[in-house]
PDB file of C-alpha atoms in Angstrom:
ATOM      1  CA  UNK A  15      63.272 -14.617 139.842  1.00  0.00           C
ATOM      2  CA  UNK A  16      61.292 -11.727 138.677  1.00  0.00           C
ATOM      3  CA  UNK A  17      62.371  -8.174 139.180  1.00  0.00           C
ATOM      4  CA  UNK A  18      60.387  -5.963 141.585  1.00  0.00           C
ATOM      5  CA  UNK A  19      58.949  -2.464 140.037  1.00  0.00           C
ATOM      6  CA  UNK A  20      61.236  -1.073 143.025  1.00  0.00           C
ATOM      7  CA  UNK A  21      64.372  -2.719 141.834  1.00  0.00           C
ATOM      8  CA  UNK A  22      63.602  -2.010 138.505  1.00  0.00           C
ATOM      9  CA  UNK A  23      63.523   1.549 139.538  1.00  0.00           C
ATOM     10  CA  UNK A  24      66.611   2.012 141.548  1.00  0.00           C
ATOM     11  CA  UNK A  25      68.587   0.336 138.477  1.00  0.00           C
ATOM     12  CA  UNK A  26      66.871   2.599 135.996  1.00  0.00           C
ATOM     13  CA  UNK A  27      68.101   5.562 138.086  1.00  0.00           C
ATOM     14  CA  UNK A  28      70.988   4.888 138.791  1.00  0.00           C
ATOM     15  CA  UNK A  29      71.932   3.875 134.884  1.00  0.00           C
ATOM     16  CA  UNK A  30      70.834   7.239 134.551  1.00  0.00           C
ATOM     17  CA  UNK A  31      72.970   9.286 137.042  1.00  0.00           C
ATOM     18  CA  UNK A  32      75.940   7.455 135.491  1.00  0.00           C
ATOM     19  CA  UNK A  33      74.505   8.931 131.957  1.00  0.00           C
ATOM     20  CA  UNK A  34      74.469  12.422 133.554  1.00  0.00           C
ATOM     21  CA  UNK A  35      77.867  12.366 135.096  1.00  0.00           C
ATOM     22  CA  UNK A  36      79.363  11.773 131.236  1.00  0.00           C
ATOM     23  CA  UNK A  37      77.178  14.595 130.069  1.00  0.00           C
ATOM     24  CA  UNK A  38      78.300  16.513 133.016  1.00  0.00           C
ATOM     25  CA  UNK A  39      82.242  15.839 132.560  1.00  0.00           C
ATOM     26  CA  UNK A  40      81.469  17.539 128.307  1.00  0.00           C
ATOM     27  CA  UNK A  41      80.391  20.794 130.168  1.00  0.00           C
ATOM     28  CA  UNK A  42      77.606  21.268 127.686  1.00  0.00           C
ATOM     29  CA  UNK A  43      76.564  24.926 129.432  1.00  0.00           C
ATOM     30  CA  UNK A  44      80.003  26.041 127.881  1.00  0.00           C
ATOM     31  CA  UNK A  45      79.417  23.901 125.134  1.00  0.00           C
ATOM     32  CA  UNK A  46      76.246  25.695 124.244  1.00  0.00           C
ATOM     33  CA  UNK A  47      77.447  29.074 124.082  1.00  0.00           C
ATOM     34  CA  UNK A  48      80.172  27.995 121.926  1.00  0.00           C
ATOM     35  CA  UNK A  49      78.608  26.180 119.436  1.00  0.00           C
ATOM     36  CA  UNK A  50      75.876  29.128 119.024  1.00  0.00           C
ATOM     37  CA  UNK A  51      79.534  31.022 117.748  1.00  0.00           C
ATOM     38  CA  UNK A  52      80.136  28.553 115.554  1.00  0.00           C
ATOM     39  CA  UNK A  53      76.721  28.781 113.769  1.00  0.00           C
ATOM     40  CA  UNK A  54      76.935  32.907 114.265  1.00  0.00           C
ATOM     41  CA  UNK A  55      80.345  32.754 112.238  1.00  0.00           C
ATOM     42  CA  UNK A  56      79.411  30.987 109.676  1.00  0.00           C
ATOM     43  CA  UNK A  57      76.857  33.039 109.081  1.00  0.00           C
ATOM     44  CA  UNK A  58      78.676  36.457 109.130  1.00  0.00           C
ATOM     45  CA  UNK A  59      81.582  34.649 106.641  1.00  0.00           C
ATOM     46  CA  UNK A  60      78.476  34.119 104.230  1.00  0.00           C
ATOM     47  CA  UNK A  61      76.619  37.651 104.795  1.00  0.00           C
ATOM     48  CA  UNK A  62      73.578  35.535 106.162  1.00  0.00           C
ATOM     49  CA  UNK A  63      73.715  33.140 103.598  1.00  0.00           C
ATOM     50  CA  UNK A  64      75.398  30.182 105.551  1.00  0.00           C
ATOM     51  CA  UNK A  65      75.163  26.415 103.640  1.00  0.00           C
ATOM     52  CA  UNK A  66      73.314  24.966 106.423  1.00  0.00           C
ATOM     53  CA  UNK A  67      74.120  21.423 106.091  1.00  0.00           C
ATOM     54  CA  UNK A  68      77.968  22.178 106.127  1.00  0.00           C
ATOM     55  CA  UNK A  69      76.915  24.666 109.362  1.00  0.00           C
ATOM     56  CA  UNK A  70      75.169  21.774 110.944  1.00  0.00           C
ATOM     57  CA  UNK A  71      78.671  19.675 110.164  1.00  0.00           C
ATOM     58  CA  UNK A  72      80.638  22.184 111.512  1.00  0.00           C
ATOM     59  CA  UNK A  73      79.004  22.540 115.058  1.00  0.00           C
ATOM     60  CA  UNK A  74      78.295  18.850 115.452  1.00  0.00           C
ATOM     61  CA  UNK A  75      82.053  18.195 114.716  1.00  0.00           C
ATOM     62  CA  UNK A  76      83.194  21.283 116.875  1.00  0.00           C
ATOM     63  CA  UNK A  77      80.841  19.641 119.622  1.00  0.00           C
ATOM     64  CA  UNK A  78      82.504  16.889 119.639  1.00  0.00           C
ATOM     65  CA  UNK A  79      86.165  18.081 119.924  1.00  0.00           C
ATOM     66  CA  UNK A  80      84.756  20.639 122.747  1.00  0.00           C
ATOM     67  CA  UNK A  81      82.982  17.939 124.405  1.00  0.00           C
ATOM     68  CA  UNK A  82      86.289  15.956 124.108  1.00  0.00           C
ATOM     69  CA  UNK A  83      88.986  19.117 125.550  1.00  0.00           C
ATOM     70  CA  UNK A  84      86.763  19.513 128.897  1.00  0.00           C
ATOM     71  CA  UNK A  85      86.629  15.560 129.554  1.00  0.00           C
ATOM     72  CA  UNK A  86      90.547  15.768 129.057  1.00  0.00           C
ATOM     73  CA  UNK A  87      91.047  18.928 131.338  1.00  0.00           C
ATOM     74  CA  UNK A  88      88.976  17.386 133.873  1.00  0.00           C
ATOM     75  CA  UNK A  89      90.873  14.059 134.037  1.00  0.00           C
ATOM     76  CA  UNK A  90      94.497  15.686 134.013  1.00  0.00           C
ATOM     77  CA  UNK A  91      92.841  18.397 137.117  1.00  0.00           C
ATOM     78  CA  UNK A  92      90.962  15.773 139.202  1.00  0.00           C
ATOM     79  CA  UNK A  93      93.595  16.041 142.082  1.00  0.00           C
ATOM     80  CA  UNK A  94      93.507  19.501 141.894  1.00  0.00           C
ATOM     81  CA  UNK A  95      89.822  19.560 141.884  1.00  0.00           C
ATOM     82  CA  UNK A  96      89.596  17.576 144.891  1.00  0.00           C
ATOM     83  CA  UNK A  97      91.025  20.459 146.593  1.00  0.00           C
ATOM     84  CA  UNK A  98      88.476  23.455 146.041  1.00  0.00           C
ATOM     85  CA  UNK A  99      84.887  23.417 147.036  1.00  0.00           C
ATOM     86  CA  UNK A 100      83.322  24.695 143.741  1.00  0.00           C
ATOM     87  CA  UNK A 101      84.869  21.342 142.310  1.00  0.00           C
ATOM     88  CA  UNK A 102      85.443  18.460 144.699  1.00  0.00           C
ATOM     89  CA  UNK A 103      81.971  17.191 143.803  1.00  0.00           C
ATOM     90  CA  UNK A 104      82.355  16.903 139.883  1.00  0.00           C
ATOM     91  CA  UNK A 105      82.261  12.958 138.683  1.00  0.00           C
ATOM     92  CA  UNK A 106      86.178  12.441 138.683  1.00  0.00           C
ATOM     93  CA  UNK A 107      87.403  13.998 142.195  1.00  0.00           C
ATOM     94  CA  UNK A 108      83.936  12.371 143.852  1.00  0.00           C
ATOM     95  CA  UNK A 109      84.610   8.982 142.393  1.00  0.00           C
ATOM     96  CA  UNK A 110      82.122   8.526 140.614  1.00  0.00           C
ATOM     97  CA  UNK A 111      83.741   8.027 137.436  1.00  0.00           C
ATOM     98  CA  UNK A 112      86.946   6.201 136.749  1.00  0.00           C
ATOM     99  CA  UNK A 113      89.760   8.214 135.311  1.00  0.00           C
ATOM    100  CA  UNK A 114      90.522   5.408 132.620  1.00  0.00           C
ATOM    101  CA  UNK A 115      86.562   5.441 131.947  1.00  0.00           C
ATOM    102  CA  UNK A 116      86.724   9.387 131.588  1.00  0.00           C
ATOM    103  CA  UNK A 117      89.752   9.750 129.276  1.00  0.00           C
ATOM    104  CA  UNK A 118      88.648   6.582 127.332  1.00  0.00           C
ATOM    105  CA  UNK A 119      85.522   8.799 126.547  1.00  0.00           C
ATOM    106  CA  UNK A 120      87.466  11.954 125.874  1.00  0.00           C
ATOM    107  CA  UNK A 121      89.499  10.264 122.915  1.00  0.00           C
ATOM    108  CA  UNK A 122      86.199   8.613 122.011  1.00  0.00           C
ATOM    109  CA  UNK A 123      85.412  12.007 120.866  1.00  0.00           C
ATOM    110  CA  UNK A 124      87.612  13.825 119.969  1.00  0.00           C
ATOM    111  CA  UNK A 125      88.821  11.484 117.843  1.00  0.00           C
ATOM    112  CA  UNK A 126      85.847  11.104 116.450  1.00  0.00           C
ATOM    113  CA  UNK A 127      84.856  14.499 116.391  1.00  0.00           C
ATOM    114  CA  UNK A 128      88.716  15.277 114.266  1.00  0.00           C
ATOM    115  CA  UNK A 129      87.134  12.225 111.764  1.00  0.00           C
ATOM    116  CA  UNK A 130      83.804  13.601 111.919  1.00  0.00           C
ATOM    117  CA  UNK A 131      84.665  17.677 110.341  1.00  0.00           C
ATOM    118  CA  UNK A 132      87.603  16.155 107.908  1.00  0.00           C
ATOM    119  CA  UNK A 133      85.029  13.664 106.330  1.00  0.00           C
ATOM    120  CA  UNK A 134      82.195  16.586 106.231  1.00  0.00           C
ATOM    121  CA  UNK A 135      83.629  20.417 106.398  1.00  0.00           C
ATOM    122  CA  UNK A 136      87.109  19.417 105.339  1.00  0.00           C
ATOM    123  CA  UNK A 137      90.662  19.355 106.804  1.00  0.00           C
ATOM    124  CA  UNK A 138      91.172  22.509 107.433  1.00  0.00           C
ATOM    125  CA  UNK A 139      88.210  22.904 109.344  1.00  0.00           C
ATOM    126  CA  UNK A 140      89.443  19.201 111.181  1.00  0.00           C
ATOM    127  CA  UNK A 141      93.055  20.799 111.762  1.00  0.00           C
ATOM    128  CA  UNK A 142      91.881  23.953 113.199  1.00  0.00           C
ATOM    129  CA  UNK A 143      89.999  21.651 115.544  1.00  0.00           C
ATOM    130  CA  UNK A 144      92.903  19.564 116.858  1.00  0.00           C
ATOM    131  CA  UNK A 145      94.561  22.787 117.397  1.00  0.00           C
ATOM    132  CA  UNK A 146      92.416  23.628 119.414  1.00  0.00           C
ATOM    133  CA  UNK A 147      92.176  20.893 121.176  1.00  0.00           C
ATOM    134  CA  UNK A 148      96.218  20.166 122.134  1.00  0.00           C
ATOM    135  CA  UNK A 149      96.094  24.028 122.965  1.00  0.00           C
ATOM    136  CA  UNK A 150      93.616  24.025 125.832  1.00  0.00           C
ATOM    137  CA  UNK A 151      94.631  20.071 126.947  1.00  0.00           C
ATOM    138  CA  UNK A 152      98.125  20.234 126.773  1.00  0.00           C
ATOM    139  CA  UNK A 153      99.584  23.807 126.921  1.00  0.00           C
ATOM    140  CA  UNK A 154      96.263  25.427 128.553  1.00  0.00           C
ATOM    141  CA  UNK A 155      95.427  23.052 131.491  1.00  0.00           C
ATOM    142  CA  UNK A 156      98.858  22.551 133.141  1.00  0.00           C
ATOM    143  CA  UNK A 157      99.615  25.540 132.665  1.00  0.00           C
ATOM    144  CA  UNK A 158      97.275  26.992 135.083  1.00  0.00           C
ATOM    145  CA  UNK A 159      99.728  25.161 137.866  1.00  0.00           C
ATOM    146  CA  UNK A 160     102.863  27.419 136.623  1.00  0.00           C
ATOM    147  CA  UNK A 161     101.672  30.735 135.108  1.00  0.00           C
ATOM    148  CA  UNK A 162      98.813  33.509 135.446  1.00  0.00           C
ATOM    149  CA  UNK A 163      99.255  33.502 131.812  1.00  0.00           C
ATOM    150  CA  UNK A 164      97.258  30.304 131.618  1.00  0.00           C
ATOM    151  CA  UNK A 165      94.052  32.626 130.755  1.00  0.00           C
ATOM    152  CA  UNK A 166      95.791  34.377 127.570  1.00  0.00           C
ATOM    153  CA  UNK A 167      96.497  30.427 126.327  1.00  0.00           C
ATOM    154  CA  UNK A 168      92.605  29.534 127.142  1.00  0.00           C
ATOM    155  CA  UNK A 169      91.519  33.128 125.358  1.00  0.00           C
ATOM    156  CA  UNK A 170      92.995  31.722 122.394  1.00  0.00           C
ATOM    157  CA  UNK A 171      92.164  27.719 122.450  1.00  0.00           C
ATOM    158  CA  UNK A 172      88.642  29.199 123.460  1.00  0.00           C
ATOM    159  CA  UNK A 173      87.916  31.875 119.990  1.00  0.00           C
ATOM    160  CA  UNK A 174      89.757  29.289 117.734  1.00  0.00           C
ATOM    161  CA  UNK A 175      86.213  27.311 117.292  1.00  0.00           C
ATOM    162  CA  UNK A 176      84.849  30.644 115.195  1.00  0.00           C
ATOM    163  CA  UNK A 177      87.260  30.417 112.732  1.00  0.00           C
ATOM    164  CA  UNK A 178      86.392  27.065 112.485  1.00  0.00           C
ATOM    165  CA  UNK A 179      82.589  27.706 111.482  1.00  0.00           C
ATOM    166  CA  UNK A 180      84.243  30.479 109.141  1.00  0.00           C
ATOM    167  CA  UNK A 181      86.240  27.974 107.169  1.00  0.00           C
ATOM    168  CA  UNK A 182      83.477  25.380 107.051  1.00  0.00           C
ATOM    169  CA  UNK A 183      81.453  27.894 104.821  1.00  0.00           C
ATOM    170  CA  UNK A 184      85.100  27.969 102.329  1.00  0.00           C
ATOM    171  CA  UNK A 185      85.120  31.834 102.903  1.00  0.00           C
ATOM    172  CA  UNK A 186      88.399  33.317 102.649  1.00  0.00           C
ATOM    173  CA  UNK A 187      89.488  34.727 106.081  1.00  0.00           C
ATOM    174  CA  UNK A 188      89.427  38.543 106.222  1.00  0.00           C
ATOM    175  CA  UNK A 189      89.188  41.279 108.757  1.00  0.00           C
ATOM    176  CA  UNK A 190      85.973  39.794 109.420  1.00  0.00           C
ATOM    177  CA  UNK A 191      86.361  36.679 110.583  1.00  0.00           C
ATOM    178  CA  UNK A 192      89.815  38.226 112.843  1.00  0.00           C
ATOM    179  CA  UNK A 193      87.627  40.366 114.316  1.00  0.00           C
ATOM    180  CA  UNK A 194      85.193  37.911 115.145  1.00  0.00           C
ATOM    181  CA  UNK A 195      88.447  35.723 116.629  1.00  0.00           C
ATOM    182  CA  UNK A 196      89.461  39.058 118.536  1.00  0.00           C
ATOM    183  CA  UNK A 197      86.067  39.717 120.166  1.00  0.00           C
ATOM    184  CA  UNK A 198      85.542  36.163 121.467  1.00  0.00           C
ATOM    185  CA  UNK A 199      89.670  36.012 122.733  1.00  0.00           C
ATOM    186  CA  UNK A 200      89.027  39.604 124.513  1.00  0.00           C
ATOM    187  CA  UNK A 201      85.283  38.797 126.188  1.00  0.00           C
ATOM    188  CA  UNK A 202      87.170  36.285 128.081  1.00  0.00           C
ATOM    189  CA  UNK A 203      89.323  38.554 130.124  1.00  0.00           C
ATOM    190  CA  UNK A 204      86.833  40.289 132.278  1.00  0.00           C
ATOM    191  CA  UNK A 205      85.017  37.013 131.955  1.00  0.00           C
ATOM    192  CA  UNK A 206      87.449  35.037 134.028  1.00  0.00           C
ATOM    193  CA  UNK A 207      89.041  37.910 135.869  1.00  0.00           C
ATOM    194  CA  UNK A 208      85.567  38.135 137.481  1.00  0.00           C
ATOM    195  CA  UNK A 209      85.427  34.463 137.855  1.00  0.00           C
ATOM    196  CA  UNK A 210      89.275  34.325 139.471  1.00  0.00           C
ATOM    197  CA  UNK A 211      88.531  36.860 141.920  1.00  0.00           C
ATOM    198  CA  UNK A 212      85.198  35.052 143.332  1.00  0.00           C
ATOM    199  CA  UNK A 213      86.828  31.985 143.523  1.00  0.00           C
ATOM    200  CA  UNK A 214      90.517  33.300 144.495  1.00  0.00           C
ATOM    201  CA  UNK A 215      90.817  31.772 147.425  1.00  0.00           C
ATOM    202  CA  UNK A 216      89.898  28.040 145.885  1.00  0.00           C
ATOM    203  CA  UNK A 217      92.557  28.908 143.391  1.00  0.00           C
ATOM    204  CA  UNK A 218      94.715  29.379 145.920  1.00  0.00           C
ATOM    205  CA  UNK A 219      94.068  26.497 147.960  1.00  0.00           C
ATOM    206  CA  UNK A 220      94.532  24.398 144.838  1.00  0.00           C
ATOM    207  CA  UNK A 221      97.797  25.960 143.336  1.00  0.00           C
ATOM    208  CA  UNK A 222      96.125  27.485 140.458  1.00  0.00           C
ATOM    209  CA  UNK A 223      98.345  30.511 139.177  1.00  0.00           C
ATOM    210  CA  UNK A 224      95.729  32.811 138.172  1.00  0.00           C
ATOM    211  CA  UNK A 225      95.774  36.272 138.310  1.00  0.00           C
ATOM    212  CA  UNK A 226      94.277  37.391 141.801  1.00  0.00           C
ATOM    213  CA  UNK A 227      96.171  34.321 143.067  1.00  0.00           C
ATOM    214  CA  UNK A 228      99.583  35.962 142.295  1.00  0.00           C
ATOM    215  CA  UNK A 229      98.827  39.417 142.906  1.00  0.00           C
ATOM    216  CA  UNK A 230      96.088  39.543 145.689  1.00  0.00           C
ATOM    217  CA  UNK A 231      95.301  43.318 145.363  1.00  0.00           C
ATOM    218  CA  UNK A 232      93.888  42.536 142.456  1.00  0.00           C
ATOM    219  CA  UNK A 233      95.265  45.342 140.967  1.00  0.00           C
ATOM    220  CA  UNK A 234      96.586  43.452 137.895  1.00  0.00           C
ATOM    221  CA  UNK A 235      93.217  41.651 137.322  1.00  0.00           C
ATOM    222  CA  UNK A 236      91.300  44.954 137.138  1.00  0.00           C
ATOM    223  CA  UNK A 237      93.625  46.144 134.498  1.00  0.00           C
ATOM    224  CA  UNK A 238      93.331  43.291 132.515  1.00  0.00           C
ATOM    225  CA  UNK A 239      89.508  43.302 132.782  1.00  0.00           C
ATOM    226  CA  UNK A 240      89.516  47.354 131.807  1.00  0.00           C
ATOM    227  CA  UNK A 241      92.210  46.501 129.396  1.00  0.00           C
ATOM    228  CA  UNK A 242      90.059  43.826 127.470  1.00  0.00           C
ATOM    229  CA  UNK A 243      87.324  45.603 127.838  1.00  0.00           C
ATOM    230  CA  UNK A 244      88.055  48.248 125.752  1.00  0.00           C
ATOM    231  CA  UNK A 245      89.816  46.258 123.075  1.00  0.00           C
ATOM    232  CA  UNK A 246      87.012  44.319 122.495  1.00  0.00           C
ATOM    233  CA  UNK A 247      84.535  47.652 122.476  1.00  0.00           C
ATOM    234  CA  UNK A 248      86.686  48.986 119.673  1.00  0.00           C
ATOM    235  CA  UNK A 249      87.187  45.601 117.480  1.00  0.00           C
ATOM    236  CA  UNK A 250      83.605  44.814 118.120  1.00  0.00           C
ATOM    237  CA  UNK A 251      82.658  47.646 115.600  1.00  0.00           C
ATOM    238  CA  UNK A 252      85.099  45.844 112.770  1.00  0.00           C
ATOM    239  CA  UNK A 253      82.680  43.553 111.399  1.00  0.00           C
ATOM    240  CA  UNK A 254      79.937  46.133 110.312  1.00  0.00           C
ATOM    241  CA  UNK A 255      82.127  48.659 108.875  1.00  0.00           C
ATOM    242  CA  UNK A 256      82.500  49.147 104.892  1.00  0.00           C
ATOM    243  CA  UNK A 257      80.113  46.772 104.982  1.00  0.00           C
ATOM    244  CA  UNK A 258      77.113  46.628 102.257  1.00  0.00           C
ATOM    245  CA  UNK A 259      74.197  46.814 104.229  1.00  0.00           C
ATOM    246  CA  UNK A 260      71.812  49.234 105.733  1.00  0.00           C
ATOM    247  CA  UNK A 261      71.730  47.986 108.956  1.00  0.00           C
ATOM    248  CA  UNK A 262      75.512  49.111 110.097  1.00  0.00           C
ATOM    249  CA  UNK A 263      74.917  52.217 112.397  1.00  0.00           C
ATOM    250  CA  UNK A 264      72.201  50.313 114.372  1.00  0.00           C
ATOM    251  CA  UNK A 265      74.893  47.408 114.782  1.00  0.00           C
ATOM    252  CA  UNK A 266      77.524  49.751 115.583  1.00  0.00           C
ATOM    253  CA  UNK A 267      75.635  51.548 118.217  1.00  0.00           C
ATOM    254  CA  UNK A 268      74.528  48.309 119.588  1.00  0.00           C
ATOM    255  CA  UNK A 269      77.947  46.879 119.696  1.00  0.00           C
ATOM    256  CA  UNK A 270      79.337  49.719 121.578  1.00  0.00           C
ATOM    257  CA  UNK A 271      76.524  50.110 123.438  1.00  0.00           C
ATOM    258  CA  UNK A 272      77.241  46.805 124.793  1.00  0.00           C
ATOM    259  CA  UNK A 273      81.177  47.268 125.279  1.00  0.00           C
ATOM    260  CA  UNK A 274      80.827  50.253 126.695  1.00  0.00           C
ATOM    261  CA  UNK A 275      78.331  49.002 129.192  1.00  0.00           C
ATOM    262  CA  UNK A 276      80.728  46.211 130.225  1.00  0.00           C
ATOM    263  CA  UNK A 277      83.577  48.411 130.188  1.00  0.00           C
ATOM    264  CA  UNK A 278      82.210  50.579 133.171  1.00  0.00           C
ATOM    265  CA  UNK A 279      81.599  47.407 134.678  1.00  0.00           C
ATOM    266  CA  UNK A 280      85.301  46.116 134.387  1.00  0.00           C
ATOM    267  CA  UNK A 281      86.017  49.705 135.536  1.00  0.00           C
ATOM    268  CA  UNK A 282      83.714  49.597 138.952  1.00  0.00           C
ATOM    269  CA  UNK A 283      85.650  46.090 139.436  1.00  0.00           C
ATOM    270  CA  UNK A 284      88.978  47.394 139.133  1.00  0.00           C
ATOM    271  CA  UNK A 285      88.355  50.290 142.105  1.00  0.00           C
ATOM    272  CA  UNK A 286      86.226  48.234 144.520  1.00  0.00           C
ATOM    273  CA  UNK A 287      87.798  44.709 144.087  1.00  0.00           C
ATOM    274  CA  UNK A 288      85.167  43.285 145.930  1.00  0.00           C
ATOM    275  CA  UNK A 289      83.037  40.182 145.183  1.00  0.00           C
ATOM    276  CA  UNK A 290      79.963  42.268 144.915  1.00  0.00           C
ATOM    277  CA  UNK A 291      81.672  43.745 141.509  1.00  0.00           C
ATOM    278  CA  UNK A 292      83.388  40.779 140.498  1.00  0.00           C
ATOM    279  CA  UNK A 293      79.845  39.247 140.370  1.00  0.00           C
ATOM    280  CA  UNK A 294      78.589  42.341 138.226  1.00  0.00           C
ATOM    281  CA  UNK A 295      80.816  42.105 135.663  1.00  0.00           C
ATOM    282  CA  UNK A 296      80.657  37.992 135.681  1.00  0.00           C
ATOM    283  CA  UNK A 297      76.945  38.572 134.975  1.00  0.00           C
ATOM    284  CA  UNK A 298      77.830  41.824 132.293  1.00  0.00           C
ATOM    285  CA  UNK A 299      80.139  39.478 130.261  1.00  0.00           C
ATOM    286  CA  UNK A 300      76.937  36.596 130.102  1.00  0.00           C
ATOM    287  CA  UNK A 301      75.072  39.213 129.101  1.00  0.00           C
ATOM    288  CA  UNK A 302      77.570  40.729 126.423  1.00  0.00           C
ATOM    289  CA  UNK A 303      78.392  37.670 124.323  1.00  0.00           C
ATOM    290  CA  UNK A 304      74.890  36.010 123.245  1.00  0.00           C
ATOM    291  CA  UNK A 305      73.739  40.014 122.560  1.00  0.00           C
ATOM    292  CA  UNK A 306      76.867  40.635 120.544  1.00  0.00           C
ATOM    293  CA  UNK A 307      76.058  37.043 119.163  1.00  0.00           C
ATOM    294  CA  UNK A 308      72.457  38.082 118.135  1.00  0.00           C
ATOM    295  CA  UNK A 309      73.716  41.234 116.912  1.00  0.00           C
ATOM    296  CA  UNK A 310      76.391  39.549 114.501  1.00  0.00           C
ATOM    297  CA  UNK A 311      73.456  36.827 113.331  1.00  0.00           C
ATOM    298  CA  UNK A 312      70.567  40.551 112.742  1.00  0.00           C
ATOM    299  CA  UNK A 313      73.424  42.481 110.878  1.00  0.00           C
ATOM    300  CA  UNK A 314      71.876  40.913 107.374  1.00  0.00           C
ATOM    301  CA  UNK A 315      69.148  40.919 108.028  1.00  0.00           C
ATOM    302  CA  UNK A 316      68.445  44.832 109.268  1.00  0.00           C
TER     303      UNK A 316
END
């Protein structure tokens, strides 16, 4: 019996929704910004000089661990994500992907991505990765049900992936590549404070333990953000100082330029507490990190 063109259709489509929910359950928009990091730091550990093959090793092995963490969070949250509205319609809490069909593709790769950077960028490189990895799967995600200290955790699993890149290229960590750790860990307090306070009442409905969950002033969550915000103006600075090139000031000024600019951001958030500033400095901190990023990946070259 031959097939019609309408059939034939209707399969085709459908074999490729199933392909986007798996690409979908990898997160690849935080993926993206991640990986772009990755390359960034292995530049700056190499003063612009990165060995691009080992670079391209690097972020297709980091990929693949990343890709594997936010299969594995989503599995071990699908309950939970059933419950808030931003969520509920993600593959796993809709149904349309099994949870033994999920995690069997999150060891998939990050097993494979583990393999993948020991065989190409070394084992250091590889055991940063699964660091990272058992950090934001198993201490990060359930810890979100028990503590509002679940974002300092996530701050950490989430700037561990730059000193990966940084090790890939064999340089010798320094204040550098700390820095570079420091700036990514403190970008993601006003980052998720913002994101906490827009969705606080999801978090709520869910159990999550974040910060404007347990204190609903939101006191403590504008400190945090104004708190961050200023460490990471100051340590954003580090990487172009003493440094033997003639493009420092400009870096410098552009660096605090754009710390400062999400500092009085953090600041506006902090007195209003209002989704209307929330939403400001969620936007502020998108803007902030690929700048910084492209700031980081001119300093050589300037």
């Amino acid at each position: 019996m031959s097939t019609t063109p309408l059939a034939f259709e209707q399969r085709r489509a459908g074999r490729m929704a199933i392909v986007a929910d798996y690409v979908e359950l990898t997160k690849p928009k935080i993926a993206v910004m991640l990986l772009a990091a990755v390359g960034v730091s292995g530049c700056v550990a190499t003063w612009g000089q990165p060995d691009l093959w080992r670079l391209f090793h690097a972020i297709v092995g980091t990929a693949l661990v990343a890709a594997s963490s936010c299969v594995w969070n989503q599995c071990i949250e699908r309950r939970i994500d059933l419950l808030m509205k931003r969520t509920r319609d993600r593959p796993l809490p809709s149904g349309r992907i099994a949870p033994r069909s999920a995690a069997m593709f999150g060891a998939a790769l990050g097993s494979s991505g583990v393999a993948y950077l020991a065989a190409t960028v070394g084992w250091q490189v590889a055991a940063i990765g699964a660091v990272t990895w058992l950090l934001y799967v198993v201490v990060y995600t359930p810890m979100k049900q028990a503590s509002p200290w679940n974002t300092a955790v996530g701050a950490v699993a989430g700037a561990l992936p730059l000193l990966m890149g940084w090790a890939a290229m064999g340089a010798a960590f320094d204040l550098r590549a700390a820095a570079l750790f420091a700036i990514l860990f403190f970008w993601q307090f006003p980052h998720f404070m913002a994101i906490a306070w827009i969705y606080r009442k999801d978090y709520a409905a869910a159990g999550m333990q974040m910060l404007p969950v347990v204190d609903p002033t939101g006191i403590r969550a504008g400190r945090q953000a104004i708190g961050a915000a200023l460490a990471l103006t100051l340590v954003s600075v580090v990487p172009f100082l003493n440094a033997p090139l003639d493009g420092a000031p400009w870096c410098i000024a552009a660096a605090l330029a754009l710390g400062f600019g999400q500092l009085l951001l953090a600041v506006r958030f902090s007195v209003r507490r209002d989704d209307r500033s929330a939403r400001h400095l969620l936007w502020a901190s998108l803007v902030y990190l690929p700048a910084m990023l492209g700031v980081l990946l001119a300093f050589p070259i300037l």
